[in-house]
Tab-separated table of C-alpha atoms in Angstrom:
chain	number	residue	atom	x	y	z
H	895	UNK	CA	-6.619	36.785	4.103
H	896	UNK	CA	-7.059	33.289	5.039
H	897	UNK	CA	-5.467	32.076	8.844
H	898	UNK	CA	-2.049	30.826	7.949
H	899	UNK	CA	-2.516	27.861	10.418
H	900	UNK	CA	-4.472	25.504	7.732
H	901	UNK	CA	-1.007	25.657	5.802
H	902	UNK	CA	-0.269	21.613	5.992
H	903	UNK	CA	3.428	21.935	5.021
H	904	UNK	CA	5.379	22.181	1.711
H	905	UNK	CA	4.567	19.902	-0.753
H	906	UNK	CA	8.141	18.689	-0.986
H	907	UNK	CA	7.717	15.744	-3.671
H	908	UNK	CA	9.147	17.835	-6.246
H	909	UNK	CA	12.430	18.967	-3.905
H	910	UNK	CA	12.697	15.017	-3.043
H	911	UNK	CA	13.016	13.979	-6.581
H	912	UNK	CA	15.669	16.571	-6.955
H	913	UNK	CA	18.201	15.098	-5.066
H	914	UNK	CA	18.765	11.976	-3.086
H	915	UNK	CA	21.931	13.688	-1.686
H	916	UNK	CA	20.850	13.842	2.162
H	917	UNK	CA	23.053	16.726	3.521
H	918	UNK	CA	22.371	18.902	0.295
H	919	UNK	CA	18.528	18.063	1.068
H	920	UNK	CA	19.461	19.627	4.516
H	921	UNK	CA	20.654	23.186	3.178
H	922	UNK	CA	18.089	23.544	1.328
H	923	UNK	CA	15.349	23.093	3.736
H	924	UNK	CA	17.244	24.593	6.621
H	925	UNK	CA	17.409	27.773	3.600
H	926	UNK	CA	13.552	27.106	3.133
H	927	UNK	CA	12.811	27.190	6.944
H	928	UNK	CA	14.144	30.265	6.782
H	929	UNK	CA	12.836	32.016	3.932
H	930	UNK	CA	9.155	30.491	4.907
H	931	UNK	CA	9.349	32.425	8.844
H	932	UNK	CA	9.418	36.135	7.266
H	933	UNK	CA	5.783	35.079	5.572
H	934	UNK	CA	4.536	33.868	9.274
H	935	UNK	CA	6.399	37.575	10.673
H	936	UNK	CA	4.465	39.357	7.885
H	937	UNK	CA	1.233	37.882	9.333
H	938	UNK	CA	2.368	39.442	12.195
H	939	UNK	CA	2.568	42.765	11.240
H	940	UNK	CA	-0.635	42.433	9.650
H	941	UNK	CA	-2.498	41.762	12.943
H	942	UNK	CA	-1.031	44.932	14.239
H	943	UNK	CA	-0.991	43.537	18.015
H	944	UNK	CA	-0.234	45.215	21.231
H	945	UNK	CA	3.435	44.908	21.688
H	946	UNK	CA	3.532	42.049	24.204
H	947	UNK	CA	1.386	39.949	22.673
H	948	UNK	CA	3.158	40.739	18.744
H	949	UNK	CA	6.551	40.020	20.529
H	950	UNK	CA	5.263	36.500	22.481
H	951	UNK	CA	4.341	35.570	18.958
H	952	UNK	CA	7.577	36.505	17.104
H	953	UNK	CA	9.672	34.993	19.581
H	954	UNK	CA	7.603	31.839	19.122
H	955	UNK	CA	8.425	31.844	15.259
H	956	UNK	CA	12.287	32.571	15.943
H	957	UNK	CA	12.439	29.986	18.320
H	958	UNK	CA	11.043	26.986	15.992
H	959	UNK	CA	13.696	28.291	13.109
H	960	UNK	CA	16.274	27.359	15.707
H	961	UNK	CA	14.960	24.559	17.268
H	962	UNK	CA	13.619	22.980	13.990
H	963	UNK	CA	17.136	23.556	12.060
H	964	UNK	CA	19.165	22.378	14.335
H	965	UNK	CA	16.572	19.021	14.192
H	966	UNK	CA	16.995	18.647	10.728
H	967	UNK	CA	20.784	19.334	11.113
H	968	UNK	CA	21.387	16.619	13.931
H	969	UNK	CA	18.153	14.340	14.212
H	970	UNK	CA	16.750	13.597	10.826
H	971	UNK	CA	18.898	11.035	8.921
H	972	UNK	CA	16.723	10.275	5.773
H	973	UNK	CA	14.954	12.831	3.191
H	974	UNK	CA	11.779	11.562	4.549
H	975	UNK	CA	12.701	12.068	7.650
H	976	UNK	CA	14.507	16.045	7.134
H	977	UNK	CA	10.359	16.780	5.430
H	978	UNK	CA	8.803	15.282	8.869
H	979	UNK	CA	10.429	17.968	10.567
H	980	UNK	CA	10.378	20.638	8.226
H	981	UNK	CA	6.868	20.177	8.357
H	982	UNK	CA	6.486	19.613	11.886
H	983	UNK	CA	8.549	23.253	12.301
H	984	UNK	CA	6.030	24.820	9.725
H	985	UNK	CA	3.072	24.369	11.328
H	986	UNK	CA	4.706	25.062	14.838
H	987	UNK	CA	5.468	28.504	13.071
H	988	UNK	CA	2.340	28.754	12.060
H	989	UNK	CA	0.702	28.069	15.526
H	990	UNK	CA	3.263	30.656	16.822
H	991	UNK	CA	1.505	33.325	14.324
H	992	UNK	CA	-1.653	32.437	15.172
H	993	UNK	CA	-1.167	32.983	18.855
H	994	UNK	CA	-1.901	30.844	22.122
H	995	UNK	CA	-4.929	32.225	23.533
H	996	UNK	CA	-5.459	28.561	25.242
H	997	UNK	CA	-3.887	27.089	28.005
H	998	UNK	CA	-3.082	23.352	26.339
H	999	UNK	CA	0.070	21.633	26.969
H	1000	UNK	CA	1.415	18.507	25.355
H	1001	UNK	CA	3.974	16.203	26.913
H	1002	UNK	CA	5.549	13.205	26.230
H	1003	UNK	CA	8.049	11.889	29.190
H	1004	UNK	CA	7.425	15.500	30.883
H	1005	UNK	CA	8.486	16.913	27.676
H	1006	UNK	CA	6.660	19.303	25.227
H	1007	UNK	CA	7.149	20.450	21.762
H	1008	UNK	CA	10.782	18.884	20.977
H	1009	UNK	CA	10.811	15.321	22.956
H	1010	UNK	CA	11.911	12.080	22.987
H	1011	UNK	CA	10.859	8.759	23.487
H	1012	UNK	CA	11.441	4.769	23.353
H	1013	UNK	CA	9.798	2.943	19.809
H	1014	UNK	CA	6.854	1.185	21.586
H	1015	UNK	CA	3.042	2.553	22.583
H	1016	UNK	CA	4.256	6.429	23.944
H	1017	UNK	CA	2.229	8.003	26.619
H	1018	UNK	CA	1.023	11.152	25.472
H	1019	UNK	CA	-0.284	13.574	27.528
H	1020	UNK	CA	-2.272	16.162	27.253
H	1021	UNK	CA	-3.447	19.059	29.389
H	1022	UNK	CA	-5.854	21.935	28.854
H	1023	UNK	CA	-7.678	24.633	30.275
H	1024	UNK	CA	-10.266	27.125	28.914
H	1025	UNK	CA	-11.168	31.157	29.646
H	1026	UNK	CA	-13.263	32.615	31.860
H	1027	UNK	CA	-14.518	29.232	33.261
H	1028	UNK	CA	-14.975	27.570	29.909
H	1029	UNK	CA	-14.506	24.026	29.049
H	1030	UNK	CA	-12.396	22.383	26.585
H	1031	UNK	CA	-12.777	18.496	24.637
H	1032	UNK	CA	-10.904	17.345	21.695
H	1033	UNK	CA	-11.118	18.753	18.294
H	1034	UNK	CA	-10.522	17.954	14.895
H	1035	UNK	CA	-7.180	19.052	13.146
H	1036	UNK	CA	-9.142	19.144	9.612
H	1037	UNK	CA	-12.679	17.941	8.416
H	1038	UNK	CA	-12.750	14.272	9.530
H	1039	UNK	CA	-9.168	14.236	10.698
H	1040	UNK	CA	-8.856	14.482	14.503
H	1041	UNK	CA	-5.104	14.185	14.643
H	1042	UNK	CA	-2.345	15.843	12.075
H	1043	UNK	CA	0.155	12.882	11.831
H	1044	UNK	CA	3.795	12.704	9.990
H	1045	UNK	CA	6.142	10.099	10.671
H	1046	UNK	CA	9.161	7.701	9.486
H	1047	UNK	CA	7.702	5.299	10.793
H	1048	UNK	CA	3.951	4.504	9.821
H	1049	UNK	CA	2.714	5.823	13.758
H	1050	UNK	CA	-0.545	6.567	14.426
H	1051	UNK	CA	-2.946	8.180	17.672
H	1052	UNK	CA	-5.676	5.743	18.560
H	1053	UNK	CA	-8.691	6.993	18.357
H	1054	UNK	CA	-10.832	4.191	20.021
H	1055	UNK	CA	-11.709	5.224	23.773
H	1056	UNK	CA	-11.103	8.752	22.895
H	1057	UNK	CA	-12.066	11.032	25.977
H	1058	UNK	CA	-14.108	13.608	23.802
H	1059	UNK	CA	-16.417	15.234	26.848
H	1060	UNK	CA	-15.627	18.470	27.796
H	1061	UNK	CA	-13.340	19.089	30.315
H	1062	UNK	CA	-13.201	21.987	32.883
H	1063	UNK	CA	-9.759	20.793	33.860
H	1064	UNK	CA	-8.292	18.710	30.576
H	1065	UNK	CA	-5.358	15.861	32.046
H	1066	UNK	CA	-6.421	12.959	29.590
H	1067	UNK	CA	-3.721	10.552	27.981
H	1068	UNK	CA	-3.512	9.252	24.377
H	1069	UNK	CA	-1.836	6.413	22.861
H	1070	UNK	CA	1.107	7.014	20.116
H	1071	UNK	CA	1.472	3.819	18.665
H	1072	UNK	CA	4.523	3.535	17.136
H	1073	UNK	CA	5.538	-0.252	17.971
H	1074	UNK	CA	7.276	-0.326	14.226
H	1075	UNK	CA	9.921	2.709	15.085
H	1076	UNK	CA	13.654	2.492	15.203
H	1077	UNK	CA	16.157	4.498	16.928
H	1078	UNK	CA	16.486	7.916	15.033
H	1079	UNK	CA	13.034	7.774	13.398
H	1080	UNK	CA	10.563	10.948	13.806
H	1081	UNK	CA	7.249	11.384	14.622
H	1082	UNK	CA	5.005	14.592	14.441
H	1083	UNK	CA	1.672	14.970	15.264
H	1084	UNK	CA	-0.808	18.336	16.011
H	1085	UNK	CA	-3.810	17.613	18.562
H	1086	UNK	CA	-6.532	20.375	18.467
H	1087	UNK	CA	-8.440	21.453	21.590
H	1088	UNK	CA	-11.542	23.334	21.036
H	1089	UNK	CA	-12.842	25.891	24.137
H	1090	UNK	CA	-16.396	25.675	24.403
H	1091	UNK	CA	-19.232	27.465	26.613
H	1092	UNK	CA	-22.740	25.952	26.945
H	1093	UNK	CA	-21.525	23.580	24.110
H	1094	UNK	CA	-20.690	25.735	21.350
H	1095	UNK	CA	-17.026	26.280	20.213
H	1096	UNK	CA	-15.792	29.886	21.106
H	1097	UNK	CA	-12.326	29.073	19.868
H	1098	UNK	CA	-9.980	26.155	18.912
H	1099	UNK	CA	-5.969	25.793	18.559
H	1100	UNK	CA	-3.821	22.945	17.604
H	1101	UNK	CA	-0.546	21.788	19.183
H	1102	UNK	CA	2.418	20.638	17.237
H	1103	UNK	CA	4.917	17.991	19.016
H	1104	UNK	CA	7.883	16.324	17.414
H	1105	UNK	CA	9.105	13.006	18.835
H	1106	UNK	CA	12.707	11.598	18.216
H	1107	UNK	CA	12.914	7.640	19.060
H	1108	UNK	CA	15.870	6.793	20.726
């Protein structure tokens, strides 16, 4: 069985065409949200964790149906922008299954996970800290891909000046550009942190944060 966490989000093109009736849009993906955690809980079961650990991680999945629904009940105000956060909820479920072995934390205004923020360059920060002494740098989300990216609003990480050395203590800042937002558009995005020891990668985990202009 492959690691659900490569699962980039529903392929909702076909769901899109469907309808062009916002709220009805809205059911259904709340519905799909749903449906889609009790695949991440069956993961779950099939790690067969001890019972701190499996509970952490299913209180992690219940959490984004919540969060994420009420998101694409309230926030999202477009069919483009009810997938950003569909997706955006997916892969935090998947993250939650995965588990959180890593110390990384990613804030925007002091913020993490479900934040908000002003359309202009955002301030992203991002903290991390490794096992056993380890070290931790910047990964790649997927093949040549450094950042996972979804937005309303054409927003993108810069990736020039990237701090990419390893980091015993991780407190580096990015740059969200998103000068061409408006209020209520969305923005997700996953950074991955590796942990490394004598420069080989023992592990790696991605973080998924949803931004809300305002």
């Amino acid at each position: 069985m492959a690691m659900p966490m490569d699962y980039d989000g529903m392929r909702t093109d076909d769901a899109s065409e469907r309808t062009d009736n916002v709220d009805e849009y809205k059911r259904t993906c709340i519905d799909f949200i749903e449906d889609i955690s009790h695949d991440y809980e069956a993961w779950v079961d099939y790690y067969k964790l001890p019972e701190d650990e499996d509970k952490r991680r299913r209180s992690g999945i219940r959490a984004t149906i919540t969060r994420t629904n009420e998101w694409i009940a309230k926030v999202a105000q477009s069919i483009q922008a009810v997938d950003v956060v569909m997706n955006d909820g997916i892969q935090k479920m998947a993250e939650s299954t995965a588990g959180k072995p890593l110390e990384i934390g990613v804030f925007i205004n002091n913020t993490a996970s479900y934040t908000e923020a002003s359309p202009g360059i955002i301030d992203v920060n991002v903290k991390a800290s490794g096992r056993d002494g380890r070290k931790t740098k910047l990964g790649f989300h997927f093949k040549d891909d450094r950042f996972r990216m979804e937005s309303t609003c054409g927003a993108y990480l810069e990736e020039t000046d990237l701090p990419l050395k390893e980091f015993e203590m991780m407190d580096i800042h990015l740059k969200l550009h998103a000068e061409n937002g408006k209020r209520r558009d969305v923005i997700s995005f996953t950074v991955t942190v590796c942990e490394t020891e004598n420069d080989v990668e023992i592990d790696r985990r991605g973080l998924t944060t949803i931004v809300h202009l305002v």
